[in-house]
Short mmCIF file of N, CA and C in Angstrom, two decimals:
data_model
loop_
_atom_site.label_atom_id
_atom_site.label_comp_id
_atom_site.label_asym_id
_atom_site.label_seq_id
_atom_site.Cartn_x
_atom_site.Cartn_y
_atom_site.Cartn_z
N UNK A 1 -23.03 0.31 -48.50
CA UNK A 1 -22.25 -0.03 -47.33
C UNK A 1 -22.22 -1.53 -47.07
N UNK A 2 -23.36 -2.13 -46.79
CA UNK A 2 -23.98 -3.68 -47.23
C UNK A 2 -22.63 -4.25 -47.64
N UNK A 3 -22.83 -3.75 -48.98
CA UNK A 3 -22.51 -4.85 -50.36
C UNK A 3 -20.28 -4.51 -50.13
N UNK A 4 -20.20 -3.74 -49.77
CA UNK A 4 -18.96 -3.15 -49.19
C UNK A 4 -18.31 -3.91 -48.38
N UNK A 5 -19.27 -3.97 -46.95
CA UNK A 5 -18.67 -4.89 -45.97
C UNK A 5 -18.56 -6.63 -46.47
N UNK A 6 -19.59 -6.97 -47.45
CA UNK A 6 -19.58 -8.53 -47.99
C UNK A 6 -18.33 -8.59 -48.69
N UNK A 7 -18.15 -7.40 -49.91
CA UNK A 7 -17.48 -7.31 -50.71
C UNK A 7 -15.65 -7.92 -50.14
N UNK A 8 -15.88 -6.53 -48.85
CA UNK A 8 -14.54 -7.34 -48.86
C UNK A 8 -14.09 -8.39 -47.55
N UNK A 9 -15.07 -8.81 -47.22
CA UNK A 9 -15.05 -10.27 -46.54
C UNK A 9 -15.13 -11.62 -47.26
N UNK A 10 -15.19 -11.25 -48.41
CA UNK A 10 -14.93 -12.02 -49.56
C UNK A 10 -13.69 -11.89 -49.79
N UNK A 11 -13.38 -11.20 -50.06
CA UNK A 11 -11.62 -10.75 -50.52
C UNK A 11 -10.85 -11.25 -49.77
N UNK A 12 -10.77 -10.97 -48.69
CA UNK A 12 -10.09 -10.99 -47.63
C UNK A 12 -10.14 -13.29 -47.64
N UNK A 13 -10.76 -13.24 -47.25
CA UNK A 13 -11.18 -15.06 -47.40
C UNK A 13 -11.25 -15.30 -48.37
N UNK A 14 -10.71 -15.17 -49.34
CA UNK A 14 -10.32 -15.52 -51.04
C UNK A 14 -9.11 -15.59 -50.64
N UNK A 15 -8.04 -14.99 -50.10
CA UNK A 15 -6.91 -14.24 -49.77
C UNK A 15 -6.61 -15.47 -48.72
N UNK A 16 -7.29 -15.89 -47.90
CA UNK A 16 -6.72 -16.61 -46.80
C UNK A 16 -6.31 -18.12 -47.39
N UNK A 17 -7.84 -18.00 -48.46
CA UNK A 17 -7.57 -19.69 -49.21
C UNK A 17 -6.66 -19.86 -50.48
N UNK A 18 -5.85 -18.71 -51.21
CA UNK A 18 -4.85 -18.80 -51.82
C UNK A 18 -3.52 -18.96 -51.30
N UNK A 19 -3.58 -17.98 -49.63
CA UNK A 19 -2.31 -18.49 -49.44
C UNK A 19 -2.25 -20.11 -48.72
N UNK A 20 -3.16 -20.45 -48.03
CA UNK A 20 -3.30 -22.19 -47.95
C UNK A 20 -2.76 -22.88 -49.08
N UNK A 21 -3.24 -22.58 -50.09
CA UNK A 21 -2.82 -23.36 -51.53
C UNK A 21 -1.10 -23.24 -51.41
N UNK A 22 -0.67 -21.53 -51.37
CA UNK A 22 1.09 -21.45 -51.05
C UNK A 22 1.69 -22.73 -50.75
N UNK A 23 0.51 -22.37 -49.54
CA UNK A 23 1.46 -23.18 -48.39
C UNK A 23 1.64 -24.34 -48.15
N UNK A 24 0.43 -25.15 -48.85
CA UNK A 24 0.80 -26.44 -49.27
C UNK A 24 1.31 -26.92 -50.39
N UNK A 25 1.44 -26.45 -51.25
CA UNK A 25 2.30 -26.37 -52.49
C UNK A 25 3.66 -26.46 -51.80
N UNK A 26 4.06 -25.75 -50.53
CA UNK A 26 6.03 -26.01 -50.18
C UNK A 26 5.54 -27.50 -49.27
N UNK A 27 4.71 -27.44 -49.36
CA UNK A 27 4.44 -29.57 -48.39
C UNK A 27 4.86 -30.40 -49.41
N UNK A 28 6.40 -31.07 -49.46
CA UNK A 28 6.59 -32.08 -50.79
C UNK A 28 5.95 -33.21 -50.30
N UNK A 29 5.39 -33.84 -51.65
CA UNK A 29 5.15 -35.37 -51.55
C UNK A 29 6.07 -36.07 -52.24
N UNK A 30 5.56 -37.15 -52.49
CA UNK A 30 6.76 -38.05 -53.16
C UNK A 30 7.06 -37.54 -54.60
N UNK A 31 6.13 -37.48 -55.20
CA UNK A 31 5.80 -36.65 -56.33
C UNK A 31 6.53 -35.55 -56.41
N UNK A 32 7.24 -35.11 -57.82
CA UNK A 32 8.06 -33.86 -58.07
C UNK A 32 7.04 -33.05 -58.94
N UNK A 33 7.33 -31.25 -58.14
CA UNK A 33 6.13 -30.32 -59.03
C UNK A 33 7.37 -29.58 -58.91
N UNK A 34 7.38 -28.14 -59.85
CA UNK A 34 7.98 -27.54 -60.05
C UNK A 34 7.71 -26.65 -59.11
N UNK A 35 6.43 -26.14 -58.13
CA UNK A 35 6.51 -25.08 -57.55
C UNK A 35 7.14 -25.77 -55.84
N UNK A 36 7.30 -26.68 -55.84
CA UNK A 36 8.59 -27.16 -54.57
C UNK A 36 9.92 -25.82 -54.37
N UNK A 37 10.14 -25.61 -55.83
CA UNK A 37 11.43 -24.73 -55.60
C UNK A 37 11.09 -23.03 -55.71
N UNK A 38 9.82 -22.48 -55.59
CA UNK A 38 9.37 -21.45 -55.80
C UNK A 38 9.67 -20.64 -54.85
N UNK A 39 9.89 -20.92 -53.50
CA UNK A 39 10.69 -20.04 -52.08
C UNK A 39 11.61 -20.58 -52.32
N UNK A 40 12.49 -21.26 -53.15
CA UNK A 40 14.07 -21.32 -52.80
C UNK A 40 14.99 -20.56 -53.26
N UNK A 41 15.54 -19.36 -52.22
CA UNK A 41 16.45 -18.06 -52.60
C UNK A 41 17.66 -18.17 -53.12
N UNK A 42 17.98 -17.26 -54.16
CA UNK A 42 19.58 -18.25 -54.89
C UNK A 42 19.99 -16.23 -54.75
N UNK A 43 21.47 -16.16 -54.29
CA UNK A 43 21.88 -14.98 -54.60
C UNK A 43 22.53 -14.98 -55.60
N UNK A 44 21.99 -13.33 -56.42
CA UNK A 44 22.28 -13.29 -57.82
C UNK A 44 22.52 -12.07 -58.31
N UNK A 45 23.77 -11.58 -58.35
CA UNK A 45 24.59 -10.45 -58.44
C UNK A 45 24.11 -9.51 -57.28
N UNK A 46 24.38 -9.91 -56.05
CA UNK A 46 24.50 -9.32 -54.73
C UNK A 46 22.42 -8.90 -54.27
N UNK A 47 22.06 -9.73 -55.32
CA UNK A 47 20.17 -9.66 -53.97
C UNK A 47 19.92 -11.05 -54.64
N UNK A 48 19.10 -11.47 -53.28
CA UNK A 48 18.39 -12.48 -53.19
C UNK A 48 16.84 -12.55 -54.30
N UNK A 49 17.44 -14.21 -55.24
CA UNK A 49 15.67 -13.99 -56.26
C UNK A 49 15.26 -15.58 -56.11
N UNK A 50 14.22 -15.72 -56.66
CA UNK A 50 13.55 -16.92 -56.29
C UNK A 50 14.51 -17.86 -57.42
N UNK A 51 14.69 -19.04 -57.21
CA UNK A 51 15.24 -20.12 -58.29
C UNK A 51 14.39 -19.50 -59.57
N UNK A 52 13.18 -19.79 -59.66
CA UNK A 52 12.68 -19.80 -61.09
C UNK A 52 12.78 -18.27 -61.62
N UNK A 53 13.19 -17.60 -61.02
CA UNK A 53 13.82 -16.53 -61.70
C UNK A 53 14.99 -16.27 -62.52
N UNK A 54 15.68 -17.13 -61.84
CA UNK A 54 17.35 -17.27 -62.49
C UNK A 54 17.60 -18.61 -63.53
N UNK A 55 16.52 -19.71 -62.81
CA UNK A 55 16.78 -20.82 -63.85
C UNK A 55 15.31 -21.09 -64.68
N UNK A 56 15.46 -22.24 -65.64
CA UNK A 56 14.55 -22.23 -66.15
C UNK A 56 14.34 -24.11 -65.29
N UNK A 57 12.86 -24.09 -64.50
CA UNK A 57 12.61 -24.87 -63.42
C UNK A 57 11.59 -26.71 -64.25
N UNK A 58 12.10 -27.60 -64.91
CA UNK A 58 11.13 -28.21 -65.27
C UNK A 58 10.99 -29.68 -64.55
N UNK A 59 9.86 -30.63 -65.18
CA UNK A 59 10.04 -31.78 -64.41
C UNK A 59 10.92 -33.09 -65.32
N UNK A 60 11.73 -33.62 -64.70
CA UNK A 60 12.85 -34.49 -66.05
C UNK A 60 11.48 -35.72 -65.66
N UNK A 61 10.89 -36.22 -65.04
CA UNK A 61 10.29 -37.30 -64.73
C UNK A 61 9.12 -37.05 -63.86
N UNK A 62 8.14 -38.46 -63.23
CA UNK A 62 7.74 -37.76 -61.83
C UNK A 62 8.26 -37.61 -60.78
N UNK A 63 9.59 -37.84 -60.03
CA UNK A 63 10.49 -38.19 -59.45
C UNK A 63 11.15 -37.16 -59.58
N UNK A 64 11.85 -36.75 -60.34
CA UNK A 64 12.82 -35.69 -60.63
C UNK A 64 12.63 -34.39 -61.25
N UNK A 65 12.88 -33.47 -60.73
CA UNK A 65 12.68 -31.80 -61.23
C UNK A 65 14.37 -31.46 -62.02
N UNK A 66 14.14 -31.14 -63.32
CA UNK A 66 15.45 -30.41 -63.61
C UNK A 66 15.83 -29.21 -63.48
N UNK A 67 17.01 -28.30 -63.08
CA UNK A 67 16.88 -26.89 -63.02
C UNK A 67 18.03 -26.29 -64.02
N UNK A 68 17.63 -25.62 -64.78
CA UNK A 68 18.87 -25.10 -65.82
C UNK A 68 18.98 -23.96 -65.62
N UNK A 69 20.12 -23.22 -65.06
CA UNK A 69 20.24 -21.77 -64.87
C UNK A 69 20.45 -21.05 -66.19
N UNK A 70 20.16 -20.11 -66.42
CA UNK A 70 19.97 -19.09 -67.29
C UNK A 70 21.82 -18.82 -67.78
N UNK A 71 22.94 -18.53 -66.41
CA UNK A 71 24.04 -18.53 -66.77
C UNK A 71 24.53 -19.81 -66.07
N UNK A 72 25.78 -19.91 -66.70
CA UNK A 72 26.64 -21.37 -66.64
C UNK A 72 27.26 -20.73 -64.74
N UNK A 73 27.86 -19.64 -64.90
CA UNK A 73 27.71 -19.59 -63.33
C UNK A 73 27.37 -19.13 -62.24
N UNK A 74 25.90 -19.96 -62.45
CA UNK A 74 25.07 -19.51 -60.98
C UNK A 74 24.79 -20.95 -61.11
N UNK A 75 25.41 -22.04 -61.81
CA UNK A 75 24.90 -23.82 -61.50
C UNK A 75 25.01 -24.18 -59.85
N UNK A 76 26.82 -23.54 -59.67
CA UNK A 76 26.75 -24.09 -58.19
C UNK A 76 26.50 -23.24 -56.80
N UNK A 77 26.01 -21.54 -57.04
CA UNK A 77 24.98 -21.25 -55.95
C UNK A 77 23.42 -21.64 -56.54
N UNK A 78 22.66 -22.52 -57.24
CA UNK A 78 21.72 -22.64 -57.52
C UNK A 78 21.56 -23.96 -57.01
N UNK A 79 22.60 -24.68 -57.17
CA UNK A 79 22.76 -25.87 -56.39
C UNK A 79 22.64 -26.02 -55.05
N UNK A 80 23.79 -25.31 -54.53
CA UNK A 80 23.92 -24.70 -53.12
C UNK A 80 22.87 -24.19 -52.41
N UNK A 81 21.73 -23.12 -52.70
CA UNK A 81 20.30 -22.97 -52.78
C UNK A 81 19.78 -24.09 -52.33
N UNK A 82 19.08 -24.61 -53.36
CA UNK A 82 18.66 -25.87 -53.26
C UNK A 82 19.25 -26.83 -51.71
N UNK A 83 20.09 -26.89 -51.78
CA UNK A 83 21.00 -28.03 -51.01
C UNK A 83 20.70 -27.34 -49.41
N UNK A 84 20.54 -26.47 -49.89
CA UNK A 84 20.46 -25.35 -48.30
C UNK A 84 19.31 -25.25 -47.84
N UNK A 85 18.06 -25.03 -48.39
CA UNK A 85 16.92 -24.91 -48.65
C UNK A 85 16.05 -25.94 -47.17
N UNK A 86 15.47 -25.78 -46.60
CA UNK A 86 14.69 -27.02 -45.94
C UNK A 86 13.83 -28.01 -46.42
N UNK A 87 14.43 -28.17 -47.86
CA UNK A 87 13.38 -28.89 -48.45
C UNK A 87 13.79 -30.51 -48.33
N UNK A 88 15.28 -30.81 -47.82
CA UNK A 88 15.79 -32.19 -48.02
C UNK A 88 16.15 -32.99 -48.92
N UNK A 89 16.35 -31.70 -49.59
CA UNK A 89 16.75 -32.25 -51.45
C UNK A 89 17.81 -32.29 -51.37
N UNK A 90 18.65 -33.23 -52.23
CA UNK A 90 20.09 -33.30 -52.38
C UNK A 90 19.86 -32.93 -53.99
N UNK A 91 20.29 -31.91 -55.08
CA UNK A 91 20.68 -32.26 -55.91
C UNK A 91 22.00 -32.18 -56.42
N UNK A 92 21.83 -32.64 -57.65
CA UNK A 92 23.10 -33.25 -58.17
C UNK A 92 23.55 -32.28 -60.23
N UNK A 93 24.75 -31.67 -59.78
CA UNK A 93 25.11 -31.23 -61.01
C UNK A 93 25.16 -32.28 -62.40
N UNK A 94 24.59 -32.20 -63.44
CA UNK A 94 24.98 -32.78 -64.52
C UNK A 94 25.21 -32.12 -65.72
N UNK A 95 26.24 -31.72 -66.35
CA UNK A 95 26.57 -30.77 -66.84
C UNK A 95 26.09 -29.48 -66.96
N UNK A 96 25.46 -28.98 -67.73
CA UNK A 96 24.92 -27.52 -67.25
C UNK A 96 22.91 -27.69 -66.51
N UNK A 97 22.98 -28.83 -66.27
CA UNK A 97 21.84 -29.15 -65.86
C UNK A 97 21.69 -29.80 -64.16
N UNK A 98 21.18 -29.04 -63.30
CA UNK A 98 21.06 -29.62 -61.81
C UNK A 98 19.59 -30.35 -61.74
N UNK A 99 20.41 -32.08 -61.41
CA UNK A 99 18.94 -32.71 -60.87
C UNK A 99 18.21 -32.91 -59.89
N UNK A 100 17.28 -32.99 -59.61
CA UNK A 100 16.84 -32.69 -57.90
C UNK A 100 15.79 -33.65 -57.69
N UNK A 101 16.43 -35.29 -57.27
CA UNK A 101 15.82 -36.58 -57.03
C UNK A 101 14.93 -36.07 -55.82
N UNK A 102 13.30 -36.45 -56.19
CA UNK A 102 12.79 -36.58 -54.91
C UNK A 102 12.68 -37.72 -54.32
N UNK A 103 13.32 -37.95 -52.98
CA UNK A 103 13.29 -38.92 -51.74
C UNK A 103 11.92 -39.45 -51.60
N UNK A 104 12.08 -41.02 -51.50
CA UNK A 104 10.36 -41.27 -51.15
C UNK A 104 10.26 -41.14 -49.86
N UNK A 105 8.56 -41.11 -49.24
CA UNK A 105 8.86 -40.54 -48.02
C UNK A 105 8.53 -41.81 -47.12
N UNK A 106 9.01 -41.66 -45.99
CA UNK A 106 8.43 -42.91 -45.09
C UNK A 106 7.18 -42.86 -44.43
N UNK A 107 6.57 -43.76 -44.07
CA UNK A 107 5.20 -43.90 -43.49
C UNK A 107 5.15 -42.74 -42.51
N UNK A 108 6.04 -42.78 -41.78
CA UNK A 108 6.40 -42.18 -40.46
C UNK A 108 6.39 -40.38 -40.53
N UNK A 109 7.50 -40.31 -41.95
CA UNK A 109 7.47 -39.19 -42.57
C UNK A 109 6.04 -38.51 -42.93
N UNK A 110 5.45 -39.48 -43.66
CA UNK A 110 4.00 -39.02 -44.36
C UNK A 110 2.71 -38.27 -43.24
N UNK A 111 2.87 -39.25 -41.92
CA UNK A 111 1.76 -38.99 -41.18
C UNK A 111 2.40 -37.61 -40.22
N UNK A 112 3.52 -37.29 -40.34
CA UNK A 112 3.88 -35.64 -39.93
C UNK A 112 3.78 -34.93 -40.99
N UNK A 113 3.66 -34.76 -42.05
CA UNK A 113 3.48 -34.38 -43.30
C UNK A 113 2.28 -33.94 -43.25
N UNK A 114 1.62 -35.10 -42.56
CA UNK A 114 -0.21 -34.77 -42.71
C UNK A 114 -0.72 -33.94 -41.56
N UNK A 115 0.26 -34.04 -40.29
CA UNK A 115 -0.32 -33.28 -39.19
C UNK A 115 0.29 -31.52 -39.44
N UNK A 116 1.01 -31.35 -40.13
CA UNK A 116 1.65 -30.29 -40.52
C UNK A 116 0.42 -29.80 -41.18
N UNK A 117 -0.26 -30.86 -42.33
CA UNK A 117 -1.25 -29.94 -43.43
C UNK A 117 -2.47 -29.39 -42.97
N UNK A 118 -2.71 -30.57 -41.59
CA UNK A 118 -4.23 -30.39 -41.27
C UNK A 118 -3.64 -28.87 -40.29
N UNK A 119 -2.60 -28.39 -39.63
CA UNK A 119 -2.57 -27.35 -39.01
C UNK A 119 -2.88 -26.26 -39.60
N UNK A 120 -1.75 -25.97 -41.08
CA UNK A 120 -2.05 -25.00 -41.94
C UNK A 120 -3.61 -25.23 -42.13
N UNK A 121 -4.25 -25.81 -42.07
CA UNK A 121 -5.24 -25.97 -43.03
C UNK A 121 -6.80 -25.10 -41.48
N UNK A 122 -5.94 -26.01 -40.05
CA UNK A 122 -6.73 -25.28 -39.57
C UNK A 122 -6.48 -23.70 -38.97
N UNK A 123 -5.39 -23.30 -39.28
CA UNK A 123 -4.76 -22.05 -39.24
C UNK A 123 -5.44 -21.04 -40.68
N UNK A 124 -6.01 -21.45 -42.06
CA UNK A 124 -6.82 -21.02 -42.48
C UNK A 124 -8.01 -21.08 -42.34
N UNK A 125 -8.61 -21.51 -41.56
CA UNK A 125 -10.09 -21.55 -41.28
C UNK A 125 -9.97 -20.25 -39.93
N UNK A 126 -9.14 -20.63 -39.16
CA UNK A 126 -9.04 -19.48 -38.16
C UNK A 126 -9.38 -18.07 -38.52
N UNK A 127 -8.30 -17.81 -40.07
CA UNK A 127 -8.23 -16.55 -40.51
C UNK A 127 -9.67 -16.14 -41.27
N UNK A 128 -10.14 -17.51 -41.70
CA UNK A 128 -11.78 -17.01 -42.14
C UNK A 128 -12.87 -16.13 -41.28
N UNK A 129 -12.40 -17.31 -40.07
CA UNK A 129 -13.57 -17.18 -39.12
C UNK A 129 -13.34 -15.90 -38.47
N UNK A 130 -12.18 -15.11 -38.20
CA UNK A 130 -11.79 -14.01 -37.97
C UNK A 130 -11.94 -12.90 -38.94
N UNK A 131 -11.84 -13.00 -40.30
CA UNK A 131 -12.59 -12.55 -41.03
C UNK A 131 -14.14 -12.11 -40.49
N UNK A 132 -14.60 -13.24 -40.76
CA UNK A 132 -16.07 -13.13 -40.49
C UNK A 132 -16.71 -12.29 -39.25
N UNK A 133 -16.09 -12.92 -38.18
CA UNK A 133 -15.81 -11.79 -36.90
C UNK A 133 -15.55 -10.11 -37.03
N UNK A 134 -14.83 -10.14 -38.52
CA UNK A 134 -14.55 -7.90 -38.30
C UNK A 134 -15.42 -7.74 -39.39
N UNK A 135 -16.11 -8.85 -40.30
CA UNK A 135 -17.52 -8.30 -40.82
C UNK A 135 -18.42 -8.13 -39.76
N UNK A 136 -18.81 -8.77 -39.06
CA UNK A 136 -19.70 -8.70 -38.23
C UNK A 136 -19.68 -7.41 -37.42
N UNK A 137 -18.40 -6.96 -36.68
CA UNK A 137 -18.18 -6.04 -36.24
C UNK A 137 -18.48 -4.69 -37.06
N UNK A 138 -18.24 -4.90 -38.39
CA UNK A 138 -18.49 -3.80 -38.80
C UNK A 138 -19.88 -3.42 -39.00
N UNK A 139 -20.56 -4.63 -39.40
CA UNK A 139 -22.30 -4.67 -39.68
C UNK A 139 -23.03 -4.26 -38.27
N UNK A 140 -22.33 -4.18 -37.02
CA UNK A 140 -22.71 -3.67 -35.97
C UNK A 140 -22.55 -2.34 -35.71
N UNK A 141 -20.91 -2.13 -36.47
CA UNK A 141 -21.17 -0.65 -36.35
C UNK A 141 -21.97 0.45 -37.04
N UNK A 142 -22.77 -0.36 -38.19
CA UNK A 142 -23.15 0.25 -39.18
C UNK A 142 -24.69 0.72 -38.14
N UNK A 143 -25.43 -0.72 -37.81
CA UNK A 143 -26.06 -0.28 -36.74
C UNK A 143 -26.89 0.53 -36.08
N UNK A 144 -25.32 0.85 -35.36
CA UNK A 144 -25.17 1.47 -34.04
C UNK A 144 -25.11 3.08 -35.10
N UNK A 145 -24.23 3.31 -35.96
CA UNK A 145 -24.33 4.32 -36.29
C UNK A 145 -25.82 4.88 -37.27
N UNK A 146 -26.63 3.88 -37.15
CA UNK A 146 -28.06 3.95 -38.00
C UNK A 146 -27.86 4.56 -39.29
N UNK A 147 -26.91 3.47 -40.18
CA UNK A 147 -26.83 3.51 -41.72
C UNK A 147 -27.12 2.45 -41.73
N UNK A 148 -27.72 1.29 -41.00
CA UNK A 148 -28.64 -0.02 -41.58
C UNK A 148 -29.96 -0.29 -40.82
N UNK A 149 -30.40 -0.93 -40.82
CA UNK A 149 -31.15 -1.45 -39.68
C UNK A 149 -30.56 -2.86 -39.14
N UNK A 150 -31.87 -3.15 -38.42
CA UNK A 150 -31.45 -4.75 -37.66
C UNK A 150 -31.67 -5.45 -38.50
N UNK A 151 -32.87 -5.45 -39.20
CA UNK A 151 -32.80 -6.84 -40.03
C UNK A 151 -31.88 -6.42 -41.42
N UNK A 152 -31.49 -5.58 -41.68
CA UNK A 152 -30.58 -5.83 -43.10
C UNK A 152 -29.15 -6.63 -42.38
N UNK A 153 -29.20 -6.32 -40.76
CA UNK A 153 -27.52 -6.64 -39.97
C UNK A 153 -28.06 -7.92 -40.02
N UNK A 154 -28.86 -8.47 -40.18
CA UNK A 154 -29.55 -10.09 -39.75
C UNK A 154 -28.84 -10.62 -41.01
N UNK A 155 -29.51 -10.00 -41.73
CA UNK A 155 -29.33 -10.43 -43.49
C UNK A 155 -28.25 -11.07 -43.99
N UNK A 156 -27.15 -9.40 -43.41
CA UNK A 156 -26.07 -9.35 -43.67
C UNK A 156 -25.40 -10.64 -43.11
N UNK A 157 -25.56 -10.67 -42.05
CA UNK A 157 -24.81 -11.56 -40.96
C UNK A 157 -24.92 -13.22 -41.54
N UNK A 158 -26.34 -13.47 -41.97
CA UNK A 158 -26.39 -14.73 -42.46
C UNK A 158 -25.75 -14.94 -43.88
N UNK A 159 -25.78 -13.88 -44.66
CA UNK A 159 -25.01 -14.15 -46.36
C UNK A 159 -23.38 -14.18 -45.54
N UNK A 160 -22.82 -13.23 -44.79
CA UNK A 160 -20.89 -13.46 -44.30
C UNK A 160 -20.91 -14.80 -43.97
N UNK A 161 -22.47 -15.39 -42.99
CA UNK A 161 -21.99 -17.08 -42.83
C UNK A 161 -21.90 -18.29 -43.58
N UNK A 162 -22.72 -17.99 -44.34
CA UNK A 162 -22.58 -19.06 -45.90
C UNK A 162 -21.94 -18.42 -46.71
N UNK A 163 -20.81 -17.49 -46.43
CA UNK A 163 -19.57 -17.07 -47.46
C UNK A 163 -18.85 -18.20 -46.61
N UNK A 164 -18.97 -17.92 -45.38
CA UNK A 164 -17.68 -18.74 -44.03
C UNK A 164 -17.78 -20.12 -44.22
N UNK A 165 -19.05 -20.19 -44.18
CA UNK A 165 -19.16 -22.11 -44.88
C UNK A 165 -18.94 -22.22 -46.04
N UNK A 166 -18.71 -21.86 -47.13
CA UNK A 166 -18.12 -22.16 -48.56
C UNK A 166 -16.93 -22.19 -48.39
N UNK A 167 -16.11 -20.90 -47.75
CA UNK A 167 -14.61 -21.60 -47.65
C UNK A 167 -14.19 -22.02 -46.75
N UNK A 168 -14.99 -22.67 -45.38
CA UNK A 168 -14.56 -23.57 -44.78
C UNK A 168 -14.22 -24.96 -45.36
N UNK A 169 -15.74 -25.23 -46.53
CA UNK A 169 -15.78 -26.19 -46.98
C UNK A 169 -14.90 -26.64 -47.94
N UNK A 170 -14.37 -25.24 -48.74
CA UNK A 170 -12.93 -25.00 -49.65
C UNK A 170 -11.88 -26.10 -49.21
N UNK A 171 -11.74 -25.26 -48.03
CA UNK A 171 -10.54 -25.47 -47.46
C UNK A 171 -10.49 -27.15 -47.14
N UNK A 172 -11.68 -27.16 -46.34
CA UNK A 172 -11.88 -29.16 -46.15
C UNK A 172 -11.20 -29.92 -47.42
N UNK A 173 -11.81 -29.46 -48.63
CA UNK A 173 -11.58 -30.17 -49.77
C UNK A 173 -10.04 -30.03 -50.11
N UNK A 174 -9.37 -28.86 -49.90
CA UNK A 174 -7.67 -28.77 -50.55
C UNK A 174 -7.05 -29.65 -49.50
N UNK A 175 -7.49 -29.94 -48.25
CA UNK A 175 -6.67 -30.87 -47.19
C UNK A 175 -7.28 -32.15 -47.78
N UNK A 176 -8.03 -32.96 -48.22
CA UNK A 176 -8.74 -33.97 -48.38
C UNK A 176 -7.77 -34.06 -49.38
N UNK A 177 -7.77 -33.53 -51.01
CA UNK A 177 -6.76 -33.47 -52.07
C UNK A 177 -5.59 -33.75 -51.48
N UNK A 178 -4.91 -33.06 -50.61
CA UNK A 178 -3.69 -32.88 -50.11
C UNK A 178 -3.08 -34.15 -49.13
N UNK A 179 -4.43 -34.49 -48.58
CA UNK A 179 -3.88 -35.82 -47.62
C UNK A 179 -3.92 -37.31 -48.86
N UNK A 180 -4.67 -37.63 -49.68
CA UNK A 180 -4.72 -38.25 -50.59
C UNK A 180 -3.24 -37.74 -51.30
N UNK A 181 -3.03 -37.19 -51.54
CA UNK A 181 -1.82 -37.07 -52.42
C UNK A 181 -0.36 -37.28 -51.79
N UNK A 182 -0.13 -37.13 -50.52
CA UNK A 182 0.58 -37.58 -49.76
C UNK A 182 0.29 -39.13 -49.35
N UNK A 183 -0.83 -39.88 -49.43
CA UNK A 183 -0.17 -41.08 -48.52
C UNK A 183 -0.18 -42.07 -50.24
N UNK A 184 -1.04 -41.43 -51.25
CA UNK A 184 -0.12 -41.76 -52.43
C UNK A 184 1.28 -42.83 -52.56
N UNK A 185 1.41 -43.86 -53.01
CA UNK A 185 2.60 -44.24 -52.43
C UNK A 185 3.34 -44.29 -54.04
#
C-alpha cells in the first residue's frame, strides 16, 4: 500500500514536470527549435493535425526553421497556420519550402517572457505540492483505516517530501536554463 501511494506520487510529479518542459518549449526565444511549431494546427483533409505531422519541420539556420509540407498543396494553409498561430511568426513561401524568420526579441519583450516562465514554472510546483497533499491524505487514510501505523505514515510522509524537494528543485533548474536562454542575446 506504502510503496503504492509513493509509487504514484511519483508519477503523478514526473507528469507535472514534463508538462512544464511542454510548456516552455511553446516560450520562443530568439533562438529557432523545431518544437516552436509542435501546437501549430494546420487543417488537413477536413481535421485538424499538428504542422509536424503534415510537414517535414527542420532548422535552415539558428534564426530560421524551414517547413516542407509533405504535399505541394497544403504550402499555403501551412503557411496560413503558422501566420495564425500566436506565435508572431511571419513566414514566408519559397518555393515548395516555407521559411519562418525568428524576430529578435526586445529587452522589454524578454523580461515578460520571463514573468510568463517563472508563472508556469510556479504553477508546476503548485501541482507538486498538491500532489504531495493527496499523498498525504491518502497515508492518513491508510491510518485511520489501520493498514499502517503512525510511524510507517511518518516514514511515508518524509520520503513524499524529499520526492517534493527533488522536483521542486527540478523545476528551479528548467526556469534557471530557461531564463538564461532567453536573455541570451
Amino acid at each position: 500500500m506504502l510503496n503504492e501511494v509513493k509509487k504514484n506520487a511519483d508519477q503523478k510529479m514526473q507528469k507535472s514536470l514534463e508538462s512544464l518542459r511542454g510548456n516552455l518549449g511553446k516560450i520562443r526565444t530568439g533562438r529557432a527549435h523545431t518544437g516552436l511549431l509542435d501546437h501549430v494546427m494546420v487543417e488537413y483533409y477536413g481535421s485538424m493535425m499538428a504542422v509536424n505531422q503534415v510537414a517535414n519541420v527542420t532548422l535552415g539556420d539558428a534564426r530560421t526553421i524551414n517547413v516542407q509540407p509533405y504535399e505541394k498543396s497544403m504550402i499555403s494553409k501551412v503557411e496560413k497556420a503558422i501566420r495564425d498561430g500566436d506565435l508572431g511568426l511571419n513566414p514566408a513561401t519559397n518555393g515548395d519550402v516555407i521559411r519562418v524568420p525568428m524576430p529578435m526579441l526586445t529587452e522589454e519583450r524578454r523580461r515578460e517572457l520571463i514573468k510568463v516562465v517563472k508563472t508556469e514554472g510556479e504553477d508546476a510546483k503548485v501541482a507538486v505540492r498538491n500532489v504531495r497533499r493527496d499523498a498525504n491524505d491518502a497515508l492518513k487514510k491508510l491510518v485511520k483505516d489501520k493498514e499502517i501505523s503512525e510511524d510507517d505514515e511518518r516514514r511515508a510522509q518524509d520520503e513524499i517530501q524529499k520526492l517534493t524537494d527533488k522536483f521542486v528543485t527540478e523545476i528551479d533548474k528548467l526556469l534557471q536554463v530557461k531564463e538564461t536562454e532567453m536573455m541570451a542575446v
